[in-house]
PDB file of C-alpha atoms in Angstrom:
ATOM      1  CA  MET A 275      32.272  67.282  85.449  1.00  0.00           C
ATOM      2  CA  PRO A 276      31.192  64.131  87.236  1.00  0.00           C
ATOM      3  CA  THR A 277      29.409  65.082  90.096  1.00  0.00           C
ATOM      4  CA  TRP A 278      31.519  63.720  92.864  1.00  0.00           C
ATOM      5  CA  LEU A 279      34.869  65.734  91.383  1.00  0.00           C
ATOM      6  CA  GLU A 280      32.505  68.423  91.277  1.00  0.00           C
ATOM      7  CA  LEU A 281      31.714  68.406  94.753  1.00  0.00           C
ATOM      8  CA  VAL A 282      35.366  67.246  95.864  1.00  0.00           C
ATOM      9  CA  ILE A 283      36.346  70.980  93.662  1.00  0.00           C
ATOM     10  CA  ARG A 284      33.232  72.696  96.369  1.00  0.00           C
ATOM     11  CA  VAL A 285      34.616  71.772  99.118  1.00  0.00           C
ATOM     12  CA  GLY A 286      38.483  71.832  98.689  1.00  0.00           C
ATOM     13  CA  GLY A 287      37.629  76.236  97.742  1.00  0.00           C
ATOM     14  CA  VAL A 288      35.906  76.222 100.791  1.00  0.00           C
ATOM     15  CA  LEU A 289      38.297  74.819 102.644  1.00  0.00           C
ATOM     16  CA  VAL A 290      41.331  76.893 101.196  1.00  0.00           C
ATOM     17  CA  ALA A 291      39.161  79.879 102.414  1.00  0.00           C
ATOM     18  CA  PHE A 292      38.312  78.682 105.823  1.00  0.00           C
ATOM     19  CA  LEU A 293      42.208  78.520 105.951  1.00  0.00           C
ATOM     20  CA  THR A 294      43.249  81.551 103.952  1.00  0.00           C
ATOM     21  CA  LEU A 295      41.081  84.101 105.110  1.00  0.00           C
ATOM     22  CA  PRO A 296      40.737  84.018 108.981  1.00  0.00           C
ATOM     23  CA  LEU A 297      44.676  84.937 108.386  1.00  0.00           C
ATOM     24  CA  VAL A 298      44.565  87.535 106.395  1.00  0.00           C
ATOM     25  CA  VAL A 299      42.104  89.379 108.512  1.00  0.00           C
ATOM     26  CA  GLY A 300      44.322  88.699 111.563  1.00  0.00           C
ATOM     27  CA  GLN A 301      46.990  89.902 109.950  1.00  0.00           C
ATOM     28  CA  ALA A 302      44.834  93.325 108.890  1.00  0.00           C
ATOM     29  CA  GLU A 303      44.001  93.282 112.439  1.00  0.00           C
ATOM     30  CA  HIS A 304      47.937  93.827 113.537  1.00  0.00           C
ATOM     31  CA  LYS A 305      48.540  96.536 111.049  1.00  0.00           C
ATOM     32  CA  VAL A 306      45.326  98.427 111.356  1.00  0.00           C
ATOM     33  CA  MET A 307      45.593  97.899 115.457  1.00  0.00           C
ATOM     34  CA  ALA A 308      49.682  99.160 115.215  1.00  0.00           C
ATOM     35  CA  HIS A 309      48.211 101.956 112.851  1.00  0.00           C
ATOM     36  CA  MET A 310      45.703 102.982 115.094  1.00  0.00           C
ATOM     37  CA  GLN A 311      47.422 102.705 118.755  1.00  0.00           C
ATOM     38  CA  GLY A 312      50.905 103.695 117.141  1.00  0.00           C
ATOM     39  CA  ARG A 313      52.387 100.502 118.334  1.00  0.00           C
ATOM     40  CA  LEU A 314      55.761  99.792 117.132  1.00  0.00           C
ATOM     41  CA  GLY A 315      55.877  96.245 117.589  1.00  0.00           C
ATOM     42  CA  PRO A 316      53.970  94.536 114.861  1.00  0.00           C
ATOM     43  CA  MET A 317      55.386  96.574 112.350  1.00  0.00           C
ATOM     44  CA  TYR A 318      59.255  95.149 112.802  1.00  0.00           C
ATOM     45  CA  ALA A 319      59.024  91.670 112.126  1.00  0.00           C
ATOM     46  CA  GLY A 320      60.299  90.586 108.862  1.00  0.00           C
ATOM     47  CA  GLY A 321      61.269  93.788 107.772  1.00  0.00           C
ATOM     48  CA  PHE A 322      59.033  95.989 105.535  1.00  0.00           C
ATOM     49  CA  HIS A 323      56.005  97.158 107.564  1.00  0.00           C
ATOM     50  CA  GLY A 324      56.377  94.056 109.550  1.00  0.00           C
ATOM     51  CA  TRP A 325      55.256  90.997 106.726  1.00  0.00           C
ATOM     52  CA  ALA A 326      55.967  88.238 109.210  1.00  0.00           C
ATOM     53  CA  GLN A 327      54.122  88.621 112.486  1.00  0.00           C
ATOM     54  CA  LEU A 328      51.405  86.319 111.964  1.00  0.00           C
ATOM     55  CA  VAL A 329      53.827  83.888 111.016  1.00  0.00           C
ATOM     56  CA  ALA A 330      56.122  84.614 114.398  1.00  0.00           C
ATOM     57  CA  ASP A 331      52.650  84.192 116.010  1.00  0.00           C
ATOM     58  CA  GLY A 332      52.714  80.928 114.673  1.00  0.00           C
ATOM     59  CA  ILE A 333      55.306  79.813 115.614  1.00  0.00           C
ATOM     60  CA  LYS A 334      55.264  81.067 119.266  1.00  0.00           C
ATOM     61  CA  PHE A 335      52.250  79.312 118.868  1.00  0.00           C
ATOM     62  CA  VAL A 336      53.674  75.945 118.300  1.00  0.00           C
ATOM     63  CA  GLN A 337      56.100  76.196 120.407  1.00  0.00           C
ATOM     64  CA  LYS A 338      54.290  76.771 123.473  1.00  0.00           C
ATOM     65  CA  GLU A 339      53.509  73.851 125.938  1.00  0.00           C
ATOM     66  CA  ASP A 340      50.522  71.784 125.725  1.00  0.00           C
ATOM     67  CA  VAL A 341      49.256  72.448 129.258  1.00  0.00           C
ATOM     68  CA  THR A 342      45.595  70.381 130.231  1.00  0.00           C
ATOM     69  CA  PRO A 343      45.048  70.453 134.263  1.00  0.00           C
ATOM     70  CA  ARG A 344      44.818  67.160 136.141  1.00  0.00           C
ATOM     71  CA  GLU A 345      41.100  68.464 137.329  1.00  0.00           C
ATOM     72  CA  ALA A 346      40.143  68.550 133.516  1.00  0.00           C
ATOM     73  CA  ASP A 347      37.502  66.638 131.703  1.00  0.00           C
ATOM     74  CA  ARG A 348      40.036  65.842 129.120  1.00  0.00           C
ATOM     75  CA  ALA A 349      38.247  64.043 126.479  1.00  0.00           C
ATOM     76  CA  VAL A 350      36.274  67.669 126.836  1.00  0.00           C
ATOM     77  CA  PHE A 351      38.340  70.052 127.008  1.00  0.00           C
ATOM     78  CA  ARG A 352      40.630  68.948 124.346  1.00  0.00           C
ATOM     79  CA  LEU A 353      37.139  68.115 122.034  1.00  0.00           C
ATOM     80  CA  ALA A 354      36.331  71.774 122.809  1.00  0.00           C
ATOM     81  CA  PRO A 355      38.301  74.016 120.321  1.00  0.00           C
ATOM     82  CA  VAL A 356      37.775  71.843 116.683  1.00  0.00           C
ATOM     83  CA  VAL A 357      34.142  71.963 118.022  1.00  0.00           C
ATOM     84  CA  ALA A 358      34.378  75.954 118.041  1.00  0.00           C
ATOM     85  CA  LEU A 359      35.792  75.702 114.348  1.00  0.00           C
ATOM     86  CA  VAL A 360      33.539  72.981 113.028  1.00  0.00           C
ATOM     87  CA  PRO A 361      30.205  75.433 112.976  1.00  0.00           C
ATOM     88  CA  TYR A 362      31.504  78.402 110.707  1.00  0.00           C
ATOM     89  CA  LEU A 363      33.029  75.864 108.286  1.00  0.00           C
ATOM     90  CA  LEU A 364      29.719  74.724 107.420  1.00  0.00           C
ATOM     91  CA  VAL A 365      28.345  78.238 107.469  1.00  0.00           C
ATOM     92  CA  LEU A 366      30.887  78.935 104.589  1.00  0.00           C
ATOM     93  CA  LEU A 367      30.175  76.079 102.222  1.00  0.00           C
ATOM     94  CA  VAL A 368      26.626  77.716 101.957  1.00  0.00           C
ATOM     95  CA  ILE A 369      27.742  81.544 101.459  1.00  0.00           C
ATOM     96  CA  PRO A 370      27.130  82.727  98.306  1.00  0.00           C
ATOM     97  CA  LEU A 371      30.671  84.308  96.569  1.00  0.00           C
ATOM     98  CA  GLY A 372      29.472  84.879  93.713  1.00  0.00           C
ATOM     99  CA  PRO A 373      26.505  84.073  90.719  1.00  0.00           C
ATOM    100  CA  ASP A 374      25.914  80.589  88.958  1.00  0.00           C
ATOM    101  CA  ASP A 375      26.356  78.809  91.741  1.00  0.00           C
ATOM    102  CA  LEU A 376      29.501  80.145  92.669  1.00  0.00           C
ATOM    103  CA  VAL A 377      28.950  78.419  96.261  1.00  0.00           C
ATOM    104  CA  GLY A 378      30.336  75.456  97.924  1.00  0.00           C
ATOM    105  CA  GLN A 379      26.817  73.927  98.057  1.00  0.00           C
ATOM    106  CA  PRO A 380      23.670  76.142  97.090  1.00  0.00           C
ATOM    107  CA  LEU A 381      20.727  75.442  99.692  1.00  0.00           C
ATOM    108  CA  ASP A 382      17.167  76.339  99.438  1.00  0.00           C
ATOM    109  CA  ILE A 383      17.312  77.178 103.083  1.00  0.00           C
ATOM    110  CA  GLY A 384      20.321  78.793 103.336  1.00  0.00           C
ATOM    111  CA  LEU A 385      19.687  81.217 106.003  1.00  0.00           C
ATOM    112  CA  PHE A 386      17.899  79.065 108.205  1.00  0.00           C
ATOM    113  CA  PHE A 387      20.968  76.203 108.186  1.00  0.00           C
ATOM    114  CA  VAL A 388      23.221  79.181 109.098  1.00  0.00           C
ATOM    115  CA  LEU A 389      21.702  80.317 111.829  1.00  0.00           C
ATOM    116  CA  ALA A 390      20.723  77.359 113.170  1.00  0.00           C
ATOM    117  CA  VAL A 391      24.782  75.923 112.898  1.00  0.00           C
ATOM    118  CA  VAL A 392      26.221  79.693 113.860  1.00  0.00           C
ATOM    119  CA  GLY A 393      24.168  79.051 117.591  1.00  0.00           C
ATOM    120  CA  VAL A 394      26.326  75.909 117.887  1.00  0.00           C
ATOM    121  CA  GLY A 395      29.248  78.268 119.342  1.00  0.00           C
ATOM    122  CA  VAL A 396      27.905  78.106 122.927  1.00  0.00           C
ATOM    123  CA  VAL A 397      28.383  74.622 122.661  1.00  0.00           C
ATOM    124  CA  ALA A 398      31.969  75.211 122.622  1.00  0.00           C
ATOM    125  CA  VAL A 399      32.182  78.036 125.206  1.00  0.00           C
ATOM    126  CA  LEU A 400      30.178  75.870 127.923  1.00  0.00           C
ATOM    127  CA  MET A 401      32.512  72.687 127.243  1.00  0.00           C
ATOM    128  CA  SER A 402      35.856  74.785 127.644  1.00  0.00           C
ATOM    129  CA  ALA A 403      34.268  76.069 130.321  1.00  0.00           C
ATOM    130  CA  TRP A 404      32.714  73.188 131.972  1.00  0.00           C
ATOM    131  CA  ALA A 405      36.431  71.212 131.056  1.00  0.00           C
ATOM    132  CA  SER A 406      38.494  73.936 132.161  1.00  0.00           C
ATOM    133  CA  ALA A 407      37.602  72.842 135.990  1.00  0.00           C
ATOM    134  CA  ASN A 408      38.517  76.452 137.190  1.00  0.00           C
ATOM    135  CA  LYS A 409      36.105  79.045 138.283  1.00  0.00           C
ATOM    136  CA  TYR A 410      37.260  81.775 136.384  1.00  0.00           C
ATOM    137  CA  SER A 411      36.923  79.393 133.428  1.00  0.00           C
ATOM    138  CA  LEU A 412      33.738  79.001 134.502  1.00  0.00           C
ATOM    139  CA  LEU A 413      32.333  81.840 135.152  1.00  0.00           C
ATOM    140  CA  GLY A 414      33.445  83.181 131.907  1.00  0.00           C
ATOM    141  CA  GLY A 415      31.541  80.337 130.194  1.00  0.00           C
ATOM    142  CA  LEU A 416      28.432  81.059 132.461  1.00  0.00           C
ATOM    143  CA  ARG A 417      28.944  84.872 130.849  1.00  0.00           C
ATOM    144  CA  GLY A 418      29.568  83.784 127.410  1.00  0.00           C
ATOM    145  CA  ALA A 419      25.963  81.534 127.595  1.00  0.00           C
ATOM    146  CA  ALA A 420      23.884  84.202 128.746  1.00  0.00           C
ATOM    147  CA  GLN A 421      25.117  86.466 126.254  1.00  0.00           C
ATOM    148  CA  LEU A 422      25.174  84.214 122.946  1.00  0.00           C
ATOM    149  CA  LEU A 423      21.774  83.590 123.871  1.00  0.00           C
ATOM    150  CA  GLY A 424      20.330  86.442 124.543  1.00  0.00           C
ATOM    151  CA  TYR A 425      22.095  88.319 121.035  1.00  0.00           C
ATOM    152  CA  GLU A 426      20.941  85.333 119.176  1.00  0.00           C
ATOM    153  CA  LEU A 427      16.904  86.390 119.129  1.00  0.00           C
ATOM    154  CA  PRO A 428      18.223  89.909 117.961  1.00  0.00           C
ATOM    155  CA  LEU A 429      20.330  87.875 114.836  1.00  0.00           C
ATOM    156  CA  VAL A 430      17.340  86.209 114.083  1.00  0.00           C
ATOM    157  CA  LEU A 431      14.990  88.487 113.903  1.00  0.00           C
ATOM    158  CA  ALA A 432      17.134  91.018 111.828  1.00  0.00           C
ATOM    159  CA  ALA A 433      17.787  88.157 109.534  1.00  0.00           C
ATOM    160  CA  ALA A 434      13.848  87.263 109.298  1.00  0.00           C
ATOM    161  CA  SER A 435      13.834  90.869 108.088  1.00  0.00           C
ATOM    162  CA  VAL A 436      15.624  90.763 105.091  1.00  0.00           C
ATOM    163  CA  ALA A 437      14.495  87.028 104.402  1.00  0.00           C
ATOM    164  CA  MET A 438      10.781  88.076 104.675  1.00  0.00           C
ATOM    165  CA  ALA A 439      11.650  91.243 102.084  1.00  0.00           C
ATOM    166  CA  ALA A 440      13.288  88.991  99.438  1.00  0.00           C
ATOM    167  CA  GLY A 441      10.444  86.187  99.608  1.00  0.00           C
ATOM    168  CA  THR A 442      13.289  83.694 100.458  1.00  0.00           C
ATOM    169  CA  LEU A 443      15.697  81.374 102.978  1.00  0.00           C
ATOM    170  CA  SER A 444      18.111  80.795 100.106  1.00  0.00           C
ATOM    171  CA  LEU A 445      21.462  83.560 100.258  1.00  0.00           C
ATOM    172  CA  GLY A 446      21.388  83.422  96.969  1.00  0.00           C
ATOM    173  CA  GLY A 447      18.189  84.296  96.185  1.00  0.00           C
ATOM    174  CA  ILE A 448      18.093  87.135  99.346  1.00  0.00           C
ATOM    175  CA  VAL A 449      21.141  88.623  96.941  1.00  0.00           C
ATOM    176  CA  GLU A 450      19.437  88.391  93.040  1.00  0.00           C
ATOM    177  CA  ALA A 451      15.901  89.514  95.324  1.00  0.00           C
ATOM    178  CA  TRP A 452      18.648  92.959  96.694  1.00  0.00           C
ATOM    179  CA  ARG A 453      17.856  96.516  95.452  1.00  0.00           C
ATOM    180  CA  PRO A 454      20.159  99.477  96.630  1.00  0.00           C
ATOM    181  CA  TRP A 455      17.499 101.573  98.469  1.00  0.00           C
ATOM    182  CA  TRP A 456      17.550  98.500 100.702  1.00  0.00           C
ATOM    183  CA  LEU A 457      20.427  99.689 102.251  1.00  0.00           C
ATOM    184  CA  LEU A 458      18.155 102.679 103.811  1.00  0.00           C
ATOM    185  CA  TRP A 459      14.865 100.363 103.972  1.00  0.00           C
ATOM    186  CA  GLN A 460      16.724  97.813 105.738  1.00  0.00           C
ATOM    187  CA  ALA A 461      19.363  99.518 107.504  1.00  0.00           C
ATOM    188  CA  PRO A 462      18.316  99.110 111.307  1.00  0.00           C
ATOM    189  CA  ALA A 463      18.062  95.495 110.996  1.00  0.00           C
ATOM    190  CA  MET A 464      21.565  95.325 109.459  1.00  0.00           C
ATOM    191  CA  ILE A 465      22.920  97.520 112.502  1.00  0.00           C
ATOM    192  CA  VAL A 466      20.985  95.007 114.503  1.00  0.00           C
ATOM    193  CA  PHE A 467      22.106  91.742 112.956  1.00  0.00           C
ATOM    194  CA  PHE A 468      25.914  93.437 112.493  1.00  0.00           C
ATOM    195  CA  VAL A 469      25.941  94.180 116.282  1.00  0.00           C
ATOM    196  CA  ALA A 470      24.418  90.835 117.184  1.00  0.00           C
ATOM    197  CA  GLY A 471      26.949  89.069 115.391  1.00  0.00           C
ATOM    198  CA  LEU A 472      29.351  90.950 117.016  1.00  0.00           C
ATOM    199  CA  ALA A 473      28.434  89.761 120.027  1.00  0.00           C
ATOM    200  CA  GLU A 474      28.249  86.406 119.039  1.00  0.00           C
ATOM    201  CA  ILE A 475      31.915  85.479 118.040  1.00  0.00           C
ATOM    202  CA  ARG A 476      32.664  87.516 121.552  1.00  0.00           C
ATOM    203  CA  ARG A 477      34.712  90.877 119.863  1.00  0.00           C
ATOM    204  CA  PRO A 478      35.102  93.656 121.852  1.00  0.00           C
ATOM    205  CA  PRO A 479      33.783  95.647 122.533  1.00  0.00           C
ATOM    206  CA  PHE A 480      31.142  92.109 123.339  1.00  0.00           C
ATOM    207  CA  ASP A 481      34.076  90.264 125.481  1.00  0.00           C
ATOM    208  CA  MET A 482      32.772  89.996 128.521  1.00  0.00           C
ATOM    209  CA  PRO A 483      33.504  86.607 128.772  1.00  0.00           C
ATOM    210  CA  ILE A 484      37.168  86.878 128.670  1.00  0.00           C
ATOM    211  CA  ALA A 485      37.249  89.731 130.680  1.00  0.00           C
ATOM    212  CA  ASP A 486      41.060  89.936 131.401  1.00  0.00           C
ATOM    213  CA  SER A 487      41.090  92.166 134.058  1.00  0.00           C
ATOM    214  CA  GLU A 488      38.511  90.267 135.814  1.00  0.00           C
ATOM    215  CA  LEU A 489      38.399  86.552 134.409  1.00  0.00           C
ATOM    216  CA  VAL A 490      42.293  86.517 134.353  1.00  0.00           C
ATOM    217  CA  PHE A 491      41.241  85.384 130.185  1.00  0.00           C
ATOM    218  CA  GLY A 492      37.759  83.536 130.935  1.00  0.00           C
ATOM    219  CA  TYR A 493      36.887  80.061 129.411  1.00  0.00           C
ATOM    220  CA  LEU A 494      39.980  80.209 128.010  1.00  0.00           C
ATOM    221  CA  THR A 495      41.962  80.548 130.787  1.00  0.00           C
ATOM    222  CA  GLU A 496      42.977  76.832 130.920  1.00  0.00           C
ATOM    223  CA  TYR A 497      44.230  76.718 127.041  1.00  0.00           C
ATOM    224  CA  THR A 498      47.659  77.218 125.769  1.00  0.00           C
ATOM    225  CA  GLY A 499      49.799  76.559 122.576  1.00  0.00           C
ATOM    226  CA  LEU A 500      48.083  74.805 119.664  1.00  0.00           C
ATOM    227  CA  ARG A 501      44.006  74.822 121.501  1.00  0.00           C
ATOM    228  CA  PHE A 502      44.611  78.454 122.281  1.00  0.00           C
ATOM    229  CA  ALA A 503      45.342  78.872 118.458  1.00  0.00           C
ATOM    230  CA  PHE A 504      42.211  77.100 117.189  1.00  0.00           C
ATOM    231  CA  PHE A 505      39.997  79.376 119.627  1.00  0.00           C
ATOM    232  CA  LEU A 506      42.081  82.650 118.245  1.00  0.00           C
ATOM    233  CA  LEU A 507      41.696  80.724 114.562  1.00  0.00           C
ATOM    234  CA  ALA A 508      37.658  80.342 115.316  1.00  0.00           C
ATOM    235  CA  GLU A 509      37.577  84.085 116.424  1.00  0.00           C
ATOM    236  CA  TYR A 510      39.306  84.811 112.850  1.00  0.00           C
ATOM    237  CA  VAL A 511      37.478  82.919 111.312  1.00  0.00           C
ATOM    238  CA  GLY A 512      33.561  84.409 113.077  1.00  0.00           C
ATOM    239  CA  ILE A 513      34.391  87.602 112.463  1.00  0.00           C
ATOM    240  CA  VAL A 514      34.883  86.454 108.744  1.00  0.00           C
ATOM    241  CA  VAL A 515      31.460  84.437 108.854  1.00  0.00           C
ATOM    242  CA  ILE A 516      29.616  87.722 109.762  1.00  0.00           C
ATOM    243  CA  ALA A 517      31.155  89.840 107.394  1.00  0.00           C
ATOM    244  CA  ALA A 518      30.040  87.297 104.934  1.00  0.00           C
ATOM    245  CA  LEU A 519      26.625  87.281 106.195  1.00  0.00           C
ATOM    246  CA  THR A 520      26.087  91.114 106.007  1.00  0.00           C
ATOM    247  CA  THR A 521      27.549  91.447 103.302  1.00  0.00           C
ATOM    248  CA  VAL A 522      25.168  89.158 101.470  1.00  0.00           C
ATOM    249  CA  LEU A 523      21.916  89.852 103.445  1.00  0.00           C
ATOM    250  CA  PHE A 524      22.245  93.825 103.272  1.00  0.00           C
ATOM    251  CA  LEU A 525      25.118  94.854 100.653  1.00  0.00           C
ATOM    252  CA  GLY A 526      23.872  92.876  97.719  1.00  0.00           C
ATOM    253  CA  GLY A 527      26.555  90.279  97.477  1.00  0.00           C
ATOM    254  CA  TRP A 528      28.543  89.915  94.469  1.00  0.00           C
ATOM    255  CA  GLN A 529      25.848  93.028  92.851  1.00  0.00           C
ATOM    256  CA  GLY A 530      28.283  96.094  92.266  1.00  0.00           C
ATOM    257  CA  PRO A 531      28.753  98.836  90.380  1.00  0.00           C
ATOM    258  CA  PHE A 532      29.254  97.318  87.332  1.00  0.00           C
ATOM    259  CA  ALA A 533      26.675  94.609  85.951  1.00  0.00           C
ATOM    260  CA  ASP A 534      30.214  92.332  85.344  1.00  0.00           C
ATOM    261  CA  ALA A 535      29.492  88.903  86.491  1.00  0.00           C
ATOM    262  CA  GLN A 536      32.574  87.649  86.162  1.00  0.00           C
ATOM    263  CA  LEU A 537      33.784  90.133  88.629  1.00  0.00           C
ATOM    264  CA  GLY A 538      30.774  88.874  91.318  1.00  0.00           C
ATOM    265  CA  TRP A 539      33.139  86.975  93.301  1.00  0.00           C
ATOM    266  CA  LEU A 540      35.588  89.991  93.533  1.00  0.00           C
ATOM    267  CA  TRP A 541      32.587  92.887  94.938  1.00  0.00           C
ATOM    268  CA  THR A 542      31.735  89.942  98.032  1.00  0.00           C
ATOM    269  CA  LEU A 543      35.209  89.974  98.813  1.00  0.00           C
ATOM    270  CA  VAL A 544      35.543  93.336  98.503  1.00  0.00           C
ATOM    271  CA  LYS A 545      32.871  94.549 101.254  1.00  0.00           C
ATOM    272  CA  VAL A 546      33.958  91.677 103.255  1.00  0.00           C
ATOM    273  CA  PHE A 547      37.193  93.076 104.099  1.00  0.00           C
ATOM    274  CA  ALA A 548      35.684  96.476 104.348  1.00  0.00           C
ATOM    275  CA  VAL A 549      33.282  94.938 107.051  1.00  0.00           C
ATOM    276  CA  SER A 550      35.915  92.968 108.586  1.00  0.00           C
ATOM    277  CA  PHE A 551      37.803  96.531 108.988  1.00  0.00           C
ATOM    278  CA  VAL A 552      34.950  97.734 111.044  1.00  0.00           C
ATOM    279  CA  ILE A 553      35.238  94.989 113.027  1.00  0.00           C
ATOM    280  CA  ILE A 554      38.422  95.440 113.744  1.00  0.00           C
ATOM    281  CA  TRP A 555      37.892 100.072 113.882  1.00  0.00           C
ATOM    282  CA  LEU A 556      35.373  98.604 116.612  1.00  0.00           C
ATOM    283  CA  ARG A 557      38.186  96.882 118.590  1.00  0.00           C
ATOM    284  CA  VAL A 558      40.143  99.615 118.738  1.00  0.00           C
ATOM    285  CA  SER A 559      37.907 102.318 119.668  1.00  0.00           C
ATOM    286  CA  TYR A 560      35.164 101.492 121.726  1.00  0.00           C
ATOM    287  CA  PRO A 561      36.336  99.832 125.505  1.00  0.00           C
ATOM    288  CA  ARG A 562      34.382  96.550 127.176  1.00  0.00           C
ATOM    289  CA  LEU A 563      30.650  97.033 127.659  1.00  0.00           C
ATOM    290  CA  ARG A 564      29.778  96.226 131.308  1.00  0.00           C
ATOM    291  CA  GLU A 565      27.600  92.610 132.011  1.00  0.00           C
ATOM    292  CA  ASP A 566      24.303  94.660 132.519  1.00  0.00           C
ATOM    293  CA  GLN A 567      25.011  97.311 129.662  1.00  0.00           C
ATOM    294  CA  LEU A 568      25.466  94.762 127.494  1.00  0.00           C
ATOM    295  CA  GLN A 569      22.320  92.929 128.823  1.00  0.00           C
ATOM    296  CA  ARG A 570      20.702  96.152 128.641  1.00  0.00           C
ATOM    297  CA  LEU A 571      21.581  96.352 125.273  1.00  0.00           C
ATOM    298  CA  CYS A 572      19.840  93.290 123.707  1.00  0.00           C
ATOM    299  CA  TRP A 573      16.885  93.545 125.508  1.00  0.00           C
ATOM    300  CA  LEU A 574      15.880  96.992 125.637  1.00  0.00           C
ATOM    301  CA  VAL A 575      16.985  97.838 122.356  1.00  0.00           C
ATOM    302  CA  LEU A 576      18.131  95.640 119.452  1.00  0.00           C
ATOM    303  CA  VAL A 577      15.264  93.423 120.269  1.00  0.00           C
ATOM    304  CA  PRO A 578      12.638  96.397 119.917  1.00  0.00           C
ATOM    305  CA  VAL A 579      14.109  97.772 116.790  1.00  0.00           C
ATOM    306  CA  ALA A 580      14.475  94.179 115.240  1.00  0.00           C
ATOM    307  CA  LEU A 581      10.566  93.553 116.045  1.00  0.00           C
ATOM    308  CA  ALA A 582       9.952  97.422 114.967  1.00  0.00           C
ATOM    309  CA  GLN A 583      11.868  95.853 111.467  1.00  0.00           C
ATOM    310  CA  LEU A 584       9.884  93.377 111.211  1.00  0.00           C
ATOM    311  CA  VAL A 585       6.362  95.464 111.541  1.00  0.00           C
ATOM    312  CA  LEU A 586       7.660  97.475 108.803  1.00  0.00           C
ATOM    313  CA  THR A 587       9.174  94.181 106.153  1.00  0.00           C
ATOM    314  CA  ALA A 588       5.544  92.949 106.808  1.00  0.00           C
ATOM    315  CA  ALA A 589       3.708  96.035 106.132  1.00  0.00           C
ATOM    316  CA  VAL A 590       5.854  97.165 103.155  1.00  0.00           C
ATOM    317  CA  ARG A 591       5.308  93.526 101.914  1.00  0.00           C
ATOM    318  CA  LEU A 592       1.443  93.801 101.820  1.00  0.00           C
ATOM    319  CA  ALA A 593       1.100  96.914 100.589  1.00  0.00           C
ATOM    320  CA  LEU A 594       3.294  95.948  97.662  1.00  0.00           C
TER     321      LEU A 594
END
C-alpha cells in the first residue's frame, strides 16, 4: 500500500472517531442522567427510549441565531471554538486503539506530545473570555486559566509516573509494558490523573469557570448557535480523550482477559466507554466545588500524592 494512501486511511479513521465517539458519549450522557435523576424529557424524543434527543439538540443549535457582541474582538471570538477543538483532534491521532500500529500516527514521544497539546486548551478559554467583551466571561476565563494551569501539574506528574514505570514515552510501549498488578501499584497515579483530567476539561464538579449560578455561563456566556455547539462538542471530545488516555496509561489499553490480538480494539473501546460512564456519573452525583476547594484539592492533595507516587515508582524501578 502506498504511504500516502495509508496516511489518508489513518487520518480518515481518526476523523471519523473524532466526529462519532463524542456523539455516542453525548447520547449516553442524556440517558444516564435521565435514569439517575428521573428526567422524563430525554426519553420521549423520537419514540423508543428517546433515541432522537441528540438529533433534536443538533437541530436546535442550527436554528439559533448566530450573535456576535458589538464590542467583541470578532476574529478572536470566532476562532476560539476552533482552537478548543483542534488540540483534541491532534491527541486522538496518537492514541493507539490496538496492537500492530492500530493508531493514526505512532510516535516514540507520544505521551510528551499529548501532554503538550492538551495544555493548549487554556488558550481557547482565554480567547473566548477576552474576546467576548463581557465581565462575566472574563471572570470565567480567569477562573479557567487558574484551574487549567494548576491541574496541569498533577496531570503531568501522574503521567510521568506510569511512563517511568514502563520506561518509555510511547503510548503503545506503555500498553505493552503494562501488567495487571499495576492496577494496585499505579492506582494513586491513576486517580490523580483522572481527577486532574476532569478539571482540565472543566467537567462537573470542576466547572467553576462556567458556574451558571454566579457567572451566567462564564466564558461561554456570549456564544450562541453552532459556536456554542462547537464548545459543547469539545467538551465531549475531551471526555473521550481523558477516558482514552486513562485506558492507555493505567488500564492496559487493548490488553484484555483473552490473548486474541484481533479483539484489542474492542477492549480499548469497552474501557473508554466504561471510564466515560464514570465521568458522567460524577457529574450527576457531586455538587460543584467552590474555587477555594478546587485549588486546595489541587495543591494540597493531588500534587503531594503525585509526587509521592513518582518517588515510589523511581524506588521500585531502581530496586528492579
